[in-house]
PDB file of C-alpha atoms in Angstrom:
ATOM      1  CA  GLU R 815      21.408  63.313 -84.458  1.00 90.00           C
ATOM      2  CA  ILE R 816      19.138  60.553 -85.704  1.00 94.00           C
ATOM      3  CA  VAL R 817      17.590  61.361 -89.077  1.00 96.00           C
ATOM      4  CA  LEU R 818      14.213  59.775 -89.761  1.00 97.00           C
ATOM      5  CA  THR R 819      13.165  59.219 -93.374  1.00 98.00           C
ATOM      6  CA  GLN R 820       9.517  58.466 -94.054  1.00 98.00           C
ATOM      7  CA  SER R 821       8.189  56.833 -97.198  1.00 94.00           C
ATOM      8  CA  PRO R 822       6.285  57.272 -99.311  1.00 96.00           C
ATOM      9  CA  GLY R 823       5.819  61.017 -99.249  1.00 96.00           C
ATOM     10  CA  THR R 824       2.207  60.634-100.333  1.00 97.00           C
ATOM     11  CA  LEU R 825      -0.034  57.582-100.263  1.00 96.00           C
ATOM     12  CA  SER R 826      -3.188  57.677-102.384  1.00 96.00           C
ATOM     13  CA  LEU R 827      -5.744  55.149-101.218  1.00 96.00           C
ATOM     14  CA  SER R 828      -9.471  54.603-100.886  1.00 96.00           C
ATOM     15  CA  PRO R 829     -11.546  54.093 -97.733  1.00 95.00           C
ATOM     16  CA  GLY R 830     -11.416  50.468 -96.644  1.00 95.00           C
ATOM     17  CA  GLU R 831      -7.924  49.902 -98.054  1.00 96.00           C
ATOM     18  CA  ARG R 832      -4.819  49.106 -96.046  1.00 97.00           C
ATOM     19  CA  ALA R 833      -2.118  51.740 -95.524  1.00 97.00           C
ATOM     20  CA  THR R 834       1.508  50.879 -94.804  1.00 98.00           C
ATOM     21  CA  LEU R 835       3.820  53.730 -93.836  1.00 98.00           C
ATOM     22  CA  SER R 836       7.556  53.373 -93.350  1.00 98.00           C
ATOM     23  CA  CYS R 837       9.988  55.210 -91.104  1.00 98.00           C
ATOM     24  CA  ARG R 838      13.688  54.477 -91.431  1.00 97.00           C
ATOM     25  CA  ALA R 839      16.265  55.840 -88.996  1.00 97.00           C
ATOM     26  CA  SER R 840      19.864  56.736 -89.805  1.00 96.00           C
ATOM     27  CA  GLN R 841      20.945  54.648 -86.789  1.00 95.00           C
ATOM     28  CA  THR R 842      19.401  52.289 -84.298  1.00 93.00           C
ATOM     29  CA  VAL R 843      16.664  53.858 -82.206  1.00 93.00           C
ATOM     30  CA  SER R 844      17.441  52.992 -78.622  1.00 88.00           C
ATOM     31  CA  SER R 845      14.867  50.785 -76.899  1.00 83.00           C
ATOM     32  CA  SER R 846      12.561  51.220 -79.892  1.00 88.00           C
ATOM     33  CA  TYR R 847      11.611  54.620 -78.559  1.00 95.00           C
ATOM     34  CA  LEU R 848       9.675  55.547 -81.656  1.00 97.00           C
ATOM     35  CA  ALA R 849       6.276  57.234 -81.818  1.00 98.00           C
ATOM     36  CA  TRP R 850       3.733  57.894 -84.551  1.00 98.00           C
ATOM     37  CA  TYR R 851       1.449  60.933 -84.775  1.00 98.00           C
ATOM     38  CA  GLN R 852      -1.504  61.900 -86.918  1.00 98.00           C
ATOM     39  CA  GLN R 853      -2.106  65.506 -87.884  1.00 98.00           C
ATOM     40  CA  LYS R 854      -5.130  66.939 -89.640  1.00 97.00           C
ATOM     41  CA  PRO R 855      -5.224  70.436 -91.168  1.00 95.00           C
ATOM     42  CA  GLY R 856      -5.442  73.177 -88.573  1.00 94.00           C
ATOM     43  CA  GLN R 857      -5.048  70.751 -85.671  1.00 97.00           C
ATOM     44  CA  ALA R 858      -2.285  69.781 -83.310  1.00 97.00           C
ATOM     45  CA  PRO R 859      -0.733  66.347 -83.801  1.00 98.00           C
ATOM     46  CA  ARG R 860      -2.233  63.383 -81.959  1.00 98.00           C
ATOM     47  CA  LEU R 861      -0.167  60.548 -80.530  1.00 98.00           C
ATOM     48  CA  LEU R 862      -1.107  57.202 -82.079  1.00 98.00           C
ATOM     49  CA  ILE R 863       1.702  54.808 -81.178  1.00 97.00           C
ATOM     50  CA  PHE R 864       4.542  54.928 -78.645  1.00 97.00           C
ATOM     51  CA  ALA R 865       7.500  52.605 -78.110  1.00 95.00           C
ATOM     52  CA  ALA R 866       7.096  51.364 -81.680  1.00 96.00           C
ATOM     53  CA  SER R 867       4.053  49.170 -81.126  1.00 96.00           C
ATOM     54  CA  ASN R 868       1.925  50.438 -78.244  1.00 96.00           C
ATOM     55  CA  ARG R 869      -1.340  52.192 -79.043  1.00 97.00           C
ATOM     56  CA  ALA R 870      -1.982  55.384 -77.145  1.00 96.00           C
ATOM     57  CA  THR R 871      -5.136  55.795 -75.116  1.00 94.00           C
ATOM     58  CA  GLY R 872      -8.277  55.850 -77.233  1.00 95.00           C
ATOM     59  CA  ILE R 873      -6.601  54.909 -80.506  1.00 97.00           C
ATOM     60  CA  PRO R 874      -8.623  52.396 -82.569  1.00 97.00           C
ATOM     61  CA  ASP R 875      -7.118  48.972 -83.105  1.00 96.00           C
ATOM     62  CA  ARG R 876      -7.005  49.469 -86.874  1.00 97.00           C
ATOM     63  CA  PHE R 877      -3.784  51.407 -86.138  1.00 98.00           C
ATOM     64  CA  SER R 878      -0.741  49.279 -85.374  1.00 97.00           C
ATOM     65  CA  GLY R 879       2.964  49.888 -85.162  1.00 97.00           C
ATOM     66  CA  SER R 880       5.820  47.477 -85.650  1.00 96.00           C
ATOM     67  CA  GLY R 881       9.543  47.372 -86.130  1.00 95.00           C
ATOM     68  CA  SER R 882      12.771  47.676 -84.218  1.00 94.00           C
ATOM     69  CA  GLY R 883      16.337  48.817 -84.664  1.00 93.00           C
ATOM     70  CA  ALA R 884      16.176  51.326 -87.489  1.00 95.00           C
ATOM     71  CA  ASP R 885      13.086  50.222 -89.429  1.00 97.00           C
ATOM     72  CA  PHE R 886       9.550  50.936 -88.304  1.00 97.00           C
ATOM     73  CA  THR R 887       6.104  50.658 -89.838  1.00 98.00           C
ATOM     74  CA  LEU R 888       2.687  52.127 -89.139  1.00 98.00           C
ATOM     75  CA  THR R 889      -0.196  50.100 -90.542  1.00 98.00           C
ATOM     76  CA  ILE R 890      -3.802  51.195 -90.833  1.00 97.00           C
ATOM     77  CA  THR R 891      -5.741  48.045 -91.671  1.00 94.00           C
ATOM     78  CA  ARG R 892      -8.956  49.574 -93.052  1.00 94.00           C
ATOM     79  CA  LEU R 893      -8.892  53.261 -93.795  1.00 96.00           C
ATOM     80  CA  GLU R 894     -11.799  55.247 -92.462  1.00 96.00           C
ATOM     81  CA  PRO R 895     -12.645  58.676 -93.940  1.00 95.00           C
ATOM     82  CA  GLU R 896     -11.258  60.373 -90.824  1.00 96.00           C
ATOM     83  CA  ASP R 897      -7.852  58.676 -91.274  1.00 97.00           C
ATOM     84  CA  PHE R 898      -6.871  60.782 -94.261  1.00 94.00           C
ATOM     85  CA  ALA R 899      -4.222  63.019 -92.754  1.00 97.00           C
ATOM     86  CA  VAL R 900      -0.465  63.485 -92.418  1.00 98.00           C
ATOM     87  CA  TYR R 901       1.479  61.007 -90.298  1.00 98.00           C
ATOM     88  CA  TYR R 902       4.802  61.645 -88.605  1.00 98.00           C
ATOM     89  CA  CYS R 903       7.240  59.358 -86.863  1.00 98.00           C
ATOM     90  CA  GLN R 904       9.408  60.672 -84.038  1.00 97.00           C
ATOM     91  CA  GLN R 905      12.273  59.131 -82.113  1.00 96.00           C
ATOM     92  CA  TYR R 906      12.965  59.786 -78.455  1.00 94.00           C
ATOM     93  CA  GLY R 907      15.696  57.234 -77.939  1.00 91.00           C
ATOM     94  CA  GLY R 908      18.545  59.656 -78.378  1.00 87.00           C
ATOM     95  CA  SER R 909      18.829  63.380 -77.834  1.00 86.00           C
ATOM     96  CA  PRO R 910      17.996  65.478 -79.752  1.00 90.00           C
ATOM     97  CA  TRP R 911      14.528  64.106 -80.448  1.00 93.00           C
ATOM     98  CA  THR R 912      13.724  64.209 -84.162  1.00 95.00           C
ATOM     99  CA  PHE R 913      10.704  63.884 -86.446  1.00 97.00           C
ATOM    100  CA  GLY R 914      10.403  62.388 -89.879  1.00 97.00           C
ATOM    101  CA  GLN R 915       9.246  64.639 -92.694  1.00 97.00           C
ATOM    102  CA  GLY R 916       5.764  63.101 -92.798  1.00 97.00           C
ATOM    103  CA  THR R 917       3.622  60.923 -95.044  1.00 98.00           C
ATOM    104  CA  LYS R 918       0.371  62.301 -96.392  1.00 98.00           C
ATOM    105  CA  VAL R 919      -2.407  59.753 -96.751  1.00 97.00           C
ATOM    106  CA  GLU R 920      -4.879  61.105 -99.280  1.00 96.00           C
ATOM    107  CA  ILE R 921      -8.037  59.857-100.894  1.00 89.00           C
TER     108      ILE R 921
ATOM    109  CA  GLN D1254      -9.393  67.765 -68.062  1.00 94.00           C
ATOM    110  CA  VAL D1255      -5.780  67.490 -69.119  1.00 96.00           C
ATOM    111  CA  GLN D1256      -4.949  70.621 -71.072  1.00 97.00           C
ATOM    112  CA  LEU D1257      -2.084  72.707 -72.393  1.00 98.00           C
ATOM    113  CA  VAL D1258      -2.620  76.271 -73.574  1.00 98.00           C
ATOM    114  CA  GLU D1259       0.106  78.242 -75.315  1.00 98.00           C
ATOM    115  CA  SER D1260       0.260  82.024 -75.453  1.00 97.00           C
ATOM    116  CA  GLY D1261       2.625  84.845 -76.258  1.00 97.00           C
ATOM    117  CA  GLY D1262       2.852  84.546 -80.017  1.00 96.00           C
ATOM    118  CA  GLY D1263       2.460  87.467 -82.370  1.00 96.00           C
ATOM    119  CA  LEU D1264       4.068  89.617 -85.031  1.00 97.00           C
ATOM    120  CA  VAL D1265       7.699  90.443 -84.317  1.00 96.00           C
ATOM    121  CA  LYS D1266      10.309  92.323 -86.311  1.00 96.00           C
ATOM    122  CA  PRO D1267      13.485  90.534 -87.387  1.00 96.00           C
ATOM    123  CA  GLY D1268      16.050  90.630 -84.622  1.00 96.00           C
ATOM    124  CA  GLY D1269      13.382  90.899 -81.963  1.00 96.00           C
ATOM    125  CA  SER D1270      12.644  88.677 -78.991  1.00 96.00           C
ATOM    126  CA  LEU D1271       9.594  86.914 -77.673  1.00 96.00           C
ATOM    127  CA  LYS D1272       8.650  84.776 -74.693  1.00 98.00           C
ATOM    128  CA  LEU D1273       6.116  82.035 -75.172  1.00 98.00           C
ATOM    129  CA  SER D1274       4.178  80.461 -72.330  1.00 98.00           C
ATOM    130  CA  CYS D1275       2.381  77.169 -71.910  1.00 98.00           C
ATOM    131  CA  ALA D1276      -0.132  76.770 -69.092  1.00 98.00           C
ATOM    132  CA  ALA D1277      -0.801  73.232 -67.930  1.00 98.00           C
ATOM    133  CA  SER D1278      -3.863  71.974 -66.105  1.00 97.00           C
ATOM    134  CA  GLY D1279      -5.532  68.702 -65.179  1.00 97.00           C
ATOM    135  CA  PHE D1280      -2.366  66.778 -64.371  1.00 97.00           C
ATOM    136  CA  LYS D1281       0.643  66.895 -62.048  1.00 97.00           C
ATOM    137  CA  PHE D1282       2.810  69.162 -64.153  1.00 97.00           C
ATOM    138  CA  ARG D1283       5.892  68.759 -61.940  1.00 97.00           C
ATOM    139  CA  ASP D1284       6.085  65.036 -62.757  1.00 97.00           C
ATOM    140  CA  TYR D1285       6.550  65.371 -66.497  1.00 97.00           C
ATOM    141  CA  TYR D1286       9.174  66.302 -69.022  1.00 96.00           C
ATOM    142  CA  MET D1287       7.848  68.929 -71.418  1.00 98.00           C
ATOM    143  CA  ASN D1288       8.625  69.744 -75.041  1.00 98.00           C
ATOM    144  CA  TRP D1289       8.428  72.608 -77.486  1.00 98.00           C
ATOM    145  CA  ILE D1290       7.780  71.800 -81.149  1.00 98.00           C
ATOM    146  CA  ARG D1291       7.218  74.143 -84.059  1.00 98.00           C
ATOM    147  CA  GLN D1292       5.720  73.910 -87.510  1.00 98.00           C
ATOM    148  CA  ALA D1293       6.493  76.421 -90.226  1.00 98.00           C
ATOM    149  CA  PRO D1294       3.658  77.190 -92.668  1.00 96.00           C
ATOM    150  CA  GLY D1295       3.053  74.195 -94.917  1.00 95.00           C
ATOM    151  CA  LYS D1296       5.972  72.287 -93.422  1.00 96.00           C
ATOM    152  CA  GLY D1297       6.496  69.354 -91.075  1.00 97.00           C
ATOM    153  CA  LEU D1298       7.045  69.186 -87.348  1.00 97.00           C
ATOM    154  CA  GLU D1299      10.342  70.307 -85.873  1.00 97.00           C
ATOM    155  CA  TRP D1300      11.224  69.380 -82.299  1.00 96.00           C
ATOM    156  CA  ILE D1301      12.872  72.349 -80.579  1.00 96.00           C
ATOM    157  CA  SER D1302      13.548  71.544 -76.947  1.00 97.00           C
ATOM    158  CA  TYR D1303      12.688  69.497 -73.900  1.00 96.00           C
ATOM    159  CA  ILE D1304      13.058  70.215 -70.221  1.00 97.00           C
ATOM    160  CA  GLY D1305      13.074  67.675 -67.428  1.00 95.00           C
ATOM    161  CA  SER D1306      10.533  67.572 -64.652  1.00 95.00           C
ATOM    162  CA  ASP D1307      12.673  69.574 -62.224  1.00 94.00           C
ATOM    163  CA  GLY D1308      14.142  71.856 -64.861  1.00 92.00           C
ATOM    164  CA  THR D1309      17.711  70.600 -64.612  1.00 93.00           C
ATOM    165  CA  THR D1310      17.748  68.424 -67.745  1.00 94.00           C
ATOM    166  CA  ILE D1311      17.483  70.434 -70.944  1.00 96.00           C
ATOM    167  CA  SER D1312      18.103  69.694 -74.594  1.00 94.00           C
ATOM    168  CA  TYR D1313      17.813  71.803 -77.742  1.00 95.00           C
ATOM    169  CA  ALA D1314      17.778  71.168 -81.454  1.00 94.00           C
ATOM    170  CA  ASP D1315      20.966  72.334 -83.133  1.00 91.00           C
ATOM    171  CA  SER D1316      18.937  74.806 -85.192  1.00 92.00           C
ATOM    172  CA  VAL D1317      17.917  76.833 -82.130  1.00 93.00           C
ATOM    173  CA  ARG D1318      20.672  76.248 -79.579  1.00 92.00           C
ATOM    174  CA  GLY D1319      22.040  79.556 -78.330  1.00 94.00           C
ATOM    175  CA  ARG D1320      18.958  81.575 -79.341  1.00 95.00           C
ATOM    176  CA  PHE D1321      16.191  79.718 -77.504  1.00 97.00           C
ATOM    177  CA  THR D1322      15.929  79.197 -73.753  1.00 97.00           C
ATOM    178  CA  VAL D1323      13.433  76.816 -72.201  1.00 98.00           C
ATOM    179  CA  SER D1324      12.366  77.082 -68.574  1.00 97.00           C
ATOM    180  CA  ARG D1325       9.535  76.075 -66.286  1.00 98.00           C
ATOM    181  CA  ASP D1326       7.854  77.134 -63.067  1.00 97.00           C
ATOM    182  CA  ASN D1327       6.322  74.094 -61.425  1.00 97.00           C
ATOM    183  CA  ALA D1328       4.629  76.245 -58.802  1.00 97.00           C
ATOM    184  CA  LYS D1329       2.723  77.994 -61.590  1.00 97.00           C
ATOM    185  CA  ASN D1330       2.262  74.876 -63.765  1.00 98.00           C
ATOM    186  CA  SER D1331       3.883  76.759 -66.591  1.00 98.00           C
ATOM    187  CA  LEU D1332       6.439  76.157 -69.311  1.00 98.00           C
ATOM    188  CA  TYR D1333       8.272  78.924 -71.146  1.00 98.00           C
ATOM    189  CA  LEU D1334      10.299  79.460 -74.294  1.00 98.00           C
ATOM    190  CA  GLN D1335      12.378  82.613 -74.625  1.00 98.00           C
ATOM    191  CA  ILE D1336      13.361  83.307 -78.215  1.00 97.00           C
ATOM    192  CA  TYR D1337      16.066  85.797 -79.212  1.00 96.00           C
ATOM    193  CA  SER D1338      17.309  87.188 -82.530  1.00 95.00           C
ATOM    194  CA  LEU D1339      14.213  86.172 -84.435  1.00 95.00           C
ATOM    195  CA  SER D1340      14.397  85.726 -88.200  1.00 95.00           C
ATOM    196  CA  ALA D1341      11.860  84.888 -90.889  1.00 96.00           C
ATOM    197  CA  GLU D1342      12.835  81.220 -90.542  1.00 95.00           C
ATOM    198  CA  ASP D1343      11.343  81.244 -87.036  1.00 96.00           C
ATOM    199  CA  THR D1344       7.868  81.979 -88.380  1.00 97.00           C
ATOM    200  CA  ALA D1345       5.798  79.013 -87.253  1.00 98.00           C
ATOM    201  CA  VAL D1346       3.131  77.649 -84.976  1.00 98.00           C
ATOM    202  CA  TYR D1347       4.768  76.775 -81.671  1.00 98.00           C
ATOM    203  CA  TYR D1348       3.332  73.869 -79.694  1.00 98.00           C
ATOM    204  CA  CYS D1349       4.060  72.647 -76.218  1.00 98.00           C
ATOM    205  CA  ALA D1350       3.578  68.954 -75.510  1.00 98.00           C
ATOM    206  CA  ARG D1351       3.760  66.663 -72.509  1.00 98.00           C
ATOM    207  CA  ASP D1352       6.380  63.938 -72.724  1.00 95.00           C
ATOM    208  CA  TYR D1353       5.271  60.472 -71.616  1.00 90.00           C
ATOM    209  CA  GLY D1354       6.600  57.836 -73.931  1.00 83.00           C
ATOM    210  CA  GLY D1355       6.002  60.017 -76.923  1.00 92.00           C
ATOM    211  CA  MET D1356       4.219  63.345 -76.698  1.00 96.00           C
ATOM    212  CA  ASP D1357       0.788  62.422 -75.461  1.00 96.00           C
ATOM    213  CA  VAL D1358      -0.800  65.802 -74.784  1.00 97.00           C
ATOM    214  CA  TRP D1359      -0.457  68.825 -77.072  1.00 98.00           C
ATOM    215  CA  GLY D1360      -1.657  72.382 -76.920  1.00 98.00           C
ATOM    216  CA  ARG D1361      -3.331  74.089 -79.853  1.00 97.00           C
ATOM    217  CA  GLY D1362      -0.257  76.177 -80.540  1.00 98.00           C
ATOM    218  CA  THR D1363       0.610  79.858 -80.699  1.00 98.00           C
ATOM    219  CA  THR D1364       1.631  81.547 -83.934  1.00 98.00           C
ATOM    220  CA  VAL D1365       4.850  83.520 -84.247  1.00 98.00           C
ATOM    221  CA  THR D1366       5.275  85.651 -87.355  1.00 97.00           C
ATOM    222  CA  VAL D1367       8.572  87.384 -88.003  1.00 97.00           C
ATOM    223  CA  SER D1368       8.272  90.186 -90.505  1.00 96.00           C
ATOM    224  CA  SER D1369       9.277  93.800 -90.922  1.00 93.00           C
TER     225      SER D1369
END
């Protein structure tokens, strides 16, 4: 199975700053089938990015995804107060699907 | 509106069984792959299983294969997860999610607690 490793584990930033989150796969993710999710306490995850760089419906343009092969990045250009949450990457290019362990973005 | 609602969770003794359900509404359920994902208390997301739109394509995580069975009834717009031989490690919130280039619609989850 494809193991996804996210870094850093925790990112401490202030509102207005830029956040850069990394997701590295143990092997190439086929067709860049990689997604990013945001999860806030007590809530279900929300899809942000699919196919590495495509924003899901209703996602603000301060969120962007990039990367290919085995290295992927989620960038939040200017953190808003509501962006402080846990972020997960997930690959769906090869069965079984797998998630990374998450990156917490904290104030 | 597009919605998924899980049910069937609860307190179960070790070794017991449980069947979770996920009711879909607001979209053409029969056209989509569906997933089950779980999250243990204070932990990350763990993908468990997916099932294809017609129920013939199925995949499981290694950690649950042989104990979990996913199924669907497109006539009832429902997804199911049968869980056998429960242990404390299965304690988690169980989510169902629609698969469409990533998991774009999620339910609120149902909580399974395994304890004697």
